[in-house]
mmCIF file of C-alpha atoms in Angstrom:
data_model
loop_
_atom_site.group_PDB
_atom_site.id
_atom_site.type_symbol
_atom_site.label_atom_id
_atom_site.label_comp_id
_atom_site.label_asym_id
_atom_site.label_seq_id
_atom_site.Cartn_x
_atom_site.Cartn_y
_atom_site.Cartn_z
ATOM 1 C CA MET Q 24 0.000 0.000 0.000
ATOM 2 C CA SER Q 25 1.287 3.420 -0.882
ATOM 3 C CA ASN Q 26 2.304 5.758 1.916
ATOM 4 C CA HIS Q 27 0.248 8.480 0.249
ATOM 5 C CA SER Q 28 -3.150 7.927 -1.303
ATOM 6 C CA PRO Q 29 -4.251 10.290 -4.047
ATOM 7 C CA THR Q 30 -6.374 13.073 -2.623
ATOM 8 C CA PRO Q 31 -9.479 14.096 -4.571
ATOM 9 C CA GLY Q 32 -10.693 17.651 -4.826
ATOM 10 C CA PRO Q 33 -8.814 20.910 -5.312
ATOM 11 C CA LEU Q 34 -5.153 21.359 -4.476
ATOM 12 C CA SER Q 35 -4.162 22.854 -1.182
ATOM 13 C CA PHE Q 36 -2.571 26.287 -1.434
ATOM 14 C CA VAL Q 37 0.828 24.827 -0.565
ATOM 15 C CA GLN Q 38 0.585 22.125 -3.233
ATOM 16 C CA TYR Q 39 -0.579 24.738 -5.733
ATOM 17 C CA LEU Q 40 2.579 26.754 -5.055
ATOM 18 C CA ARG Q 41 4.674 23.615 -5.307
ATOM 19 C CA ASN Q 42 3.194 22.912 -8.751
ATOM 20 C CA VAL Q 43 3.998 26.456 -9.874
ATOM 21 C CA ALA Q 44 7.553 26.266 -8.558
ATOM 22 C CA PHE Q 45 8.101 22.881 -10.197
ATOM 23 C CA TYR Q 46 6.990 24.039 -13.644
ATOM 24 C CA LEU Q 47 9.034 27.248 -13.437
ATOM 25 C CA HIS Q 48 12.076 25.233 -12.437
ATOM 26 C CA ILE Q 49 11.600 22.704 -15.251
ATOM 27 C CA ALA Q 50 11.114 25.458 -17.837
ATOM 28 C CA LEU Q 51 14.435 27.033 -16.852
ATOM 29 C CA ALA Q 52 16.208 23.668 -16.600
ATOM 30 C CA THR Q 53 14.929 22.660 -20.051
ATOM 31 C CA ILE Q 54 16.385 25.798 -21.610
ATOM 32 C CA LEU Q 55 19.734 25.402 -19.846
ATOM 33 C CA ILE Q 56 20.081 21.668 -20.504
ATOM 34 C CA GLY Q 57 18.883 22.139 -24.084
ATOM 35 C CA PHE Q 58 21.592 24.673 -24.868
ATOM 36 C CA TRP Q 59 24.199 22.717 -22.905
ATOM 37 C CA GLY Q 60 23.395 19.632 -24.952
ATOM 38 C CA LEU Q 61 23.551 21.187 -28.422
ATOM 39 C CA PHE Q 62 27.280 20.612 -28.802
ATOM 40 C CA LYS Q 63 27.092 17.114 -27.338
ATOM 41 C CA VAL Q 64 24.392 16.126 -29.808
ATOM 42 C CA ALA Q 65 26.098 17.832 -32.756
ATOM 43 C CA THR Q 66 29.347 15.965 -32.076
ATOM 44 C CA GLY Q 67 28.077 12.771 -30.473
ATOM 45 C CA GLY Q 68 25.099 11.886 -32.665
ATOM 46 C CA ARG Q 69 22.568 9.564 -31.119
ATOM 47 C CA GLU Q 70 24.782 8.675 -28.163
ATOM 48 C CA GLY Q 71 25.142 12.353 -27.367
ATOM 49 C CA ALA Q 72 21.392 12.881 -27.682
ATOM 50 C CA ILE Q 73 20.690 9.930 -25.399
ATOM 51 C CA ARG Q 74 23.111 11.342 -22.842
ATOM 52 C CA VAL Q 75 21.444 14.765 -22.901
ATOM 53 C CA SER Q 76 17.939 13.310 -22.717
ATOM 54 C CA THR Q 77 19.003 11.083 -19.807
ATOM 55 C CA VAL Q 78 20.252 14.125 -17.907
ATOM 56 C CA TRP Q 79 17.043 16.053 -18.594
ATOM 57 C CA ILE Q 80 14.704 13.185 -17.719
ATOM 58 C CA GLY Q 81 16.668 12.449 -14.557
ATOM 59 C CA HIS Q 82 16.402 16.088 -13.564
ATOM 60 C CA VAL Q 83 12.615 16.055 -14.073
ATOM 61 C CA VAL Q 84 12.297 12.932 -11.907
ATOM 62 C CA TRP Q 85 14.513 14.455 -9.193
ATOM 63 C CA SER Q 86 12.679 17.790 -9.305
ATOM 64 C CA ALA Q 87 9.277 16.128 -8.974
ATOM 65 C CA ARG Q 88 10.461 14.462 -5.787
ATOM 66 C CA VAL Q 89 11.931 17.660 -4.345
ATOM 67 C CA TYR Q 90 9.197 20.120 -5.334
ATOM 68 C CA LEU Q 91 6.109 17.921 -5.381
ATOM 69 C CA GLY Q 92 6.832 14.988 -3.099
ATOM 70 C CA LEU Q 93 6.220 12.659 -6.058
ATOM 71 C CA ILE Q 94 8.354 9.534 -5.908
ATOM 72 C CA ALA Q 95 8.932 7.306 -8.939
ATOM 73 C CA GLU Q 96 9.013 3.606 -8.090
ATOM 74 C CA VAL Q 97 10.102 1.145 -10.771
ATOM 75 C CA ARG Q 98 9.231 -2.518 -10.341
ATOM 76 C CA GLY Q 99 10.194 -5.492 -12.438
ATOM 77 C CA THR Q 100 13.180 -5.611 -14.765
ATOM 78 C CA PRO Q 101 13.543 -2.795 -17.308
ATOM 79 C CA PRO Q 102 14.761 -4.213 -20.636
ATOM 80 C CA THR Q 103 18.176 -3.374 -22.035
ATOM 81 C CA HIS Q 104 17.924 -5.244 -25.364
ATOM 82 C CA ASP Q 105 16.138 -4.311 -28.586
ATOM 83 C CA CYS Q 106 12.432 -4.696 -27.879
ATOM 84 C CA ILE Q 107 9.018 -3.070 -27.883
ATOM 85 C CA VAL Q 108 7.904 -1.577 -24.571
ATOM 86 C CA ALA Q 109 4.083 -1.523 -24.629
ATOM 87 C CA ALA Q 110 2.716 0.571 -21.778
ATOM 88 C CA LYS Q 111 -0.428 1.910 -20.197
ATOM 89 C CA HIS Q 112 -0.462 5.681 -20.681
ATOM 90 C CA GLN Q 113 -2.123 7.853 -18.043
ATOM 91 C CA SER Q 114 0.048 10.959 -17.940
ATOM 92 C CA PHE Q 115 3.312 12.628 -18.876
ATOM 93 C CA TRP Q 116 4.796 11.120 -15.728
ATOM 94 C CA ASP Q 117 4.749 7.549 -17.042
ATOM 95 C CA ILE Q 118 6.665 8.751 -20.112
ATOM 96 C CA MET Q 119 9.340 10.174 -17.828
ATOM 97 C CA VAL Q 120 9.612 7.167 -15.517
ATOM 98 C CA ILE Q 121 9.687 4.567 -18.289
ATOM 99 C CA SER Q 122 12.218 6.617 -20.263
ATOM 100 C CA HIS Q 123 14.394 7.000 -17.177
ATOM 101 C CA ALA Q 124 14.346 3.251 -16.540
ATOM 102 C CA VAL Q 125 15.551 2.072 -19.964
ATOM 103 C CA PRO Q 126 18.970 2.929 -21.429
ATOM 104 C CA ARG Q 127 18.144 3.622 -25.105
ATOM 105 C CA ARG Q 128 14.588 4.884 -25.296
ATOM 106 C CA ALA Q 129 12.831 5.827 -28.531
ATOM 107 C CA PHE Q 130 9.236 6.597 -29.453
ATOM 108 C CA ILE Q 131 6.987 6.556 -32.464
ATOM 109 C CA MET Q 132 5.913 10.205 -32.712
ATOM 110 C CA LYS Q 133 3.548 12.198 -34.871
ATOM 111 C CA ARG Q 134 5.428 13.696 -37.800
ATOM 112 C CA GLU Q 135 4.271 17.173 -36.758
ATOM 113 C CA VAL Q 136 6.013 16.858 -33.383
ATOM 114 C CA MET Q 137 9.278 15.955 -35.092
ATOM 115 C CA ARG Q 138 9.111 19.287 -36.925
ATOM 116 C CA VAL Q 139 9.021 21.377 -33.740
ATOM 117 C CA PRO Q 140 12.242 23.424 -33.484
ATOM 118 C CA ILE Q 141 14.868 22.060 -31.052
ATOM 119 C CA MET Q 142 12.504 19.488 -29.497
ATOM 120 C CA GLY Q 143 11.950 17.756 -32.824
ATOM 121 C CA TRP Q 144 15.667 17.787 -33.524
ATOM 122 C CA TYR Q 145 16.426 16.153 -30.189
ATOM 123 C CA ALA Q 146 13.687 13.565 -30.762
ATOM 124 C CA TYR Q 147 15.125 12.702 -34.183
ATOM 125 C CA LYS Q 148 18.652 12.433 -32.803
ATOM 126 C CA VAL Q 149 17.552 10.186 -29.937
ATOM 127 C CA GLY Q 150 16.064 7.780 -32.475
ATOM 128 C CA CYS Q 151 12.334 8.519 -32.424
ATOM 129 C CA ILE Q 152 10.489 7.382 -35.533
ATOM 130 C CA PRO Q 153 7.978 9.747 -37.184
ATOM 131 C CA ILE Q 154 4.536 8.511 -38.216
ATOM 132 C CA ASP Q 155 2.395 10.064 -40.934
ATOM 133 C CA ARG Q 156 -1.104 9.123 -39.815
ATOM 134 C CA SER Q 157 -2.615 10.393 -43.060
ATOM 135 C CA ARG Q 158 -1.105 7.351 -44.817
ATOM 136 C CA GLY Q 159 -3.262 4.882 -42.880
ATOM 137 C CA LYS Q 160 -2.046 1.279 -43.157
ATOM 138 C CA ASP Q 161 0.893 2.364 -45.300
ATOM 139 C CA ALA Q 162 2.203 4.345 -42.348
ATOM 140 C CA MET Q 163 2.462 1.212 -40.208
ATOM 141 C CA THR Q 164 4.245 -0.640 -43.009
ATOM 142 C CA ALA Q 165 6.758 2.193 -43.268
ATOM 143 C CA ILE Q 166 7.318 2.160 -39.504
ATOM 144 C CA SER Q 167 7.873 -1.614 -39.452
ATOM 145 C CA GLU Q 168 10.415 -1.244 -42.243
ATOM 146 C CA ARG Q 169 12.207 1.530 -40.379
ATOM 147 C CA VAL Q 170 12.280 -0.518 -37.170
ATOM 148 C CA SER Q 171 13.747 -3.472 -39.103
ATOM 149 C CA GLU Q 172 16.429 -1.170 -40.508
ATOM 150 C CA ARG Q 173 17.269 0.026 -36.998
ATOM 151 C CA ILE Q 174 17.586 -3.567 -35.785
ATOM 152 C CA ALA Q 175 19.969 -4.352 -38.637
ATOM 153 C CA GLU Q 176 21.971 -1.220 -37.819
ATOM 154 C CA ARG Q 177 22.043 -2.185 -34.117
ATOM 155 C CA SER Q 178 20.507 1.188 -33.325
ATOM 156 C CA LEU Q 179 16.959 0.450 -32.171
ATOM 157 C CA GLY Q 180 16.989 0.176 -28.376
ATOM 158 C CA GLN Q 181 13.719 0.122 -26.462
ATOM 159 C CA LEU Q 182 10.850 1.311 -28.674
ATOM 160 C CA ILE Q 183 8.129 2.669 -26.380
ATOM 161 C CA ILE Q 184 4.568 2.330 -27.675
ATOM 162 C CA TYR Q 185 1.212 3.126 -26.072
ATOM 163 C CA PRO Q 186 -1.266 0.598 -27.522
ATOM 164 C CA GLU Q 187 -4.320 2.687 -26.603
ATOM 165 C CA GLY Q 188 -2.879 5.564 -28.622
ATOM 166 C CA THR Q 189 -3.680 8.248 -26.050
ATOM 167 C CA ARG Q 190 -3.691 9.023 -22.339
ATOM 168 C CA THR Q 191 -6.515 7.524 -20.294
ATOM 169 C CA LEU Q 192 -8.005 8.426 -16.930
ATOM 170 C CA PRO Q 193 -7.422 6.046 -14.002
ATOM 171 C CA GLY Q 194 -9.853 3.170 -14.399
ATOM 172 C CA GLN Q 195 -10.569 4.047 -18.036
ATOM 173 C CA ARG Q 196 -9.914 1.611 -20.866
ATOM 174 C CA LYS Q 197 -9.806 2.236 -24.588
ATOM 175 C CA ALA Q 198 -9.564 -0.213 -27.447
ATOM 176 C CA TYR Q 199 -6.006 -1.354 -28.086
ATOM 177 C CA LYS Q 200 -4.692 -0.500 -31.547
ATOM 178 C CA HIS Q 201 -3.048 -3.256 -33.568
ATOM 179 C CA GLY Q 202 0.068 -1.299 -34.526
ATOM 180 C CA VAL Q 203 2.118 -3.000 -31.825
ATOM 181 C CA ALA Q 204 1.112 -6.428 -33.172
ATOM 182 C CA SER Q 205 1.992 -5.373 -36.723
ATOM 183 C CA ILE Q 206 5.473 -4.204 -35.711
ATOM 184 C CA ARG Q 207 6.011 -7.341 -33.625
ATOM 185 C CA ALA Q 208 4.967 -9.604 -36.514
ATOM 186 C CA ALA Q 209 7.204 -7.761 -38.997
ATOM 187 C CA THR Q 210 10.289 -7.622 -36.772
ATOM 188 C CA GLY Q 211 10.128 -10.593 -34.392
ATOM 189 C CA LEU Q 212 10.833 -8.338 -31.420
ATOM 190 C CA ASP Q 213 10.064 -9.223 -27.822
ATOM 191 C CA VAL Q 214 7.317 -7.133 -26.237
ATOM 192 C CA VAL Q 215 7.630 -5.941 -22.641
ATOM 193 C CA PRO Q 216 4.244 -4.917 -21.148
ATOM 194 C CA VAL Q 217 4.229 -2.104 -18.602
ATOM 195 C CA ALA Q 218 1.554 -1.362 -15.996
ATOM 196 C CA VAL Q 219 1.216 2.031 -14.270
ATOM 197 C CA ASN Q 220 -0.769 3.954 -11.680
ATOM 198 C CA THR Q 221 0.752 7.334 -12.587
ATOM 199 C CA GLY Q 222 -2.524 9.056 -13.419
ATOM 200 C CA LEU Q 223 -3.503 8.979 -9.746
ATOM 201 C CA PHE Q 224 -0.737 11.458 -8.962
ATOM 202 C CA TRP Q 225 0.054 13.301 -12.192
ATOM 203 C CA PRO Q 226 -3.217 14.168 -13.974
ATOM 204 C CA ARG Q 227 -3.663 13.655 -17.687
ATOM 205 C CA LYS Q 228 -3.515 17.409 -18.409
ATOM 206 C CA GLY Q 229 -0.434 17.907 -16.248
ATOM 207 C CA TRP Q 230 -1.776 20.303 -13.622
ATOM 208 C CA GLY Q 231 -2.667 19.394 -10.054
ATOM 209 C CA ILE Q 232 0.238 17.023 -9.412
ATOM 210 C CA ARG Q 233 0.028 15.423 -5.965
ATOM 211 C CA PRO Q 234 2.582 13.795 -3.657
ATOM 212 C CA GLY Q 235 2.807 10.048 -3.417
ATOM 213 C CA ARG Q 236 4.555 6.984 -4.817
ATOM 214 C CA ALA Q 237 3.714 6.491 -8.476
ATOM 215 C CA VAL Q 238 4.573 3.022 -9.720
ATOM 216 C CA VAL Q 239 5.661 1.808 -13.141
ATOM 217 C CA GLU Q 240 5.982 -1.979 -13.351
ATOM 218 C CA PHE Q 241 7.782 -3.848 -16.131
ATOM 219 C CA LEU Q 242 6.026 -7.176 -16.621
ATOM 220 C CA PRO Q 243 7.398 -10.465 -18.008
ATOM 221 C CA VAL Q 244 8.436 -10.431 -21.655
ATOM 222 C CA ILE Q 245 5.980 -11.682 -24.270
ATOM 223 C CA PRO Q 246 8.249 -13.415 -26.817
ATOM 224 C CA PRO Q 247 7.432 -13.729 -30.527
ATOM 225 C CA GLY Q 248 5.635 -16.827 -31.717
ATOM 226 C CA THR Q 249 1.962 -16.468 -30.850
ATOM 227 C CA ASP Q 250 -0.550 -15.209 -33.407
ATOM 228 C CA SER Q 251 -1.537 -11.554 -33.337
ATOM 229 C CA VAL Q 252 -5.040 -12.097 -31.928
ATOM 230 C CA THR Q 253 -3.754 -14.157 -29.005
ATOM 231 C CA PHE Q 254 -0.919 -11.704 -28.463
ATOM 232 C CA MET Q 255 -3.185 -8.648 -28.338
ATOM 233 C CA ALA Q 256 -5.549 -10.327 -25.869
ATOM 234 C CA ASP Q 257 -2.622 -11.353 -23.650
ATOM 235 C CA LEU Q 258 -1.042 -7.899 -23.858
ATOM 236 C CA GLU Q 259 -4.247 -6.106 -22.884
ATOM 237 C CA ASN Q 260 -4.973 -8.495 -20.030
ATOM 238 C CA GLN Q 261 -1.453 -8.102 -18.651
ATOM 239 C CA ILE Q 262 -1.371 -4.312 -18.846
ATOM 240 C CA GLU Q 263 -4.907 -3.612 -17.677
ATOM 241 C CA GLY Q 264 -5.052 -6.224 -14.944
ATOM 242 C CA ASN Q 265 -1.757 -5.172 -13.415
ATOM 243 C CA SER Q 266 -2.519 -1.451 -13.757
ATOM 244 C CA ASP Q 267 -5.755 -2.049 -11.869
ATOM 245 C CA ARG Q 268 -3.758 -3.841 -9.172
ATOM 246 C CA LEU Q 269 -1.277 -0.959 -8.840
ATOM 247 C CA MET Q 270 -4.086 1.591 -8.620
ATOM 248 C CA ALA Q 271 -5.879 -0.467 -5.965
ATOM 249 C CA GLU Q 272 -2.625 -0.593 -3.947
ATOM 250 C CA ALA Q 273 -2.563 3.214 -4.047
ATOM 251 C CA GLY Q 274 -6.104 3.459 -2.718
ATOM 252 C CA PHE Q 275 -8.034 3.887 -5.969
ATOM 253 C CA ARG Q 276 -11.535 2.490 -6.016
ATOM 254 C CA GLY Q 277 -12.896 2.866 -9.529
#
């Protein structure tokens, strides 16, 4: 059981000020780390970008603990080999904690995000893969091909995917999209499911962050071999069932 249960209702005045201070601090730190990292990325390529992103993510995790009283707990064994990390997505916080736990993180990102100045450049250098959703099924084929190329180049790492495609509220479920099964079938990659309870502490819209112990749990690997229908059912059951368990531990009654 968590030492702190999520508290419903409006923030206290103190926690409101702590949220403000946290976001001001992170804004300044992002600018400073971003400029500090430009040379490292320009000269070090992806390894330099990974180093800079690791510093920034680690600083966000540390700052959340100091300013907000939000502790990140990682359970299970974070993968270090080329694989797909398929996670429940409740808030920005699970992105941070999962990214901090794996050594070579990468995401599939909307093409528009990759075009954002500085941020998009960092995302590209880290190894994120753009998706053009207007291409429909062709987009997933292109992504699978790019992932296969990265595997051959030994430059993939841990590809983080959110099967629901968007953030969900605690207790909410949305239909799982089949993109993760398509990439798995095309590449033969292991899939590591991840359960979370992060939305209880860091809301979906990012304001009203509360103290507590937010948990991200890496579950046993699902190896290649099963058909896509069986795989998707197993993946959803693993992620949703264990996320429900983590939320119940934190005091959530949905």
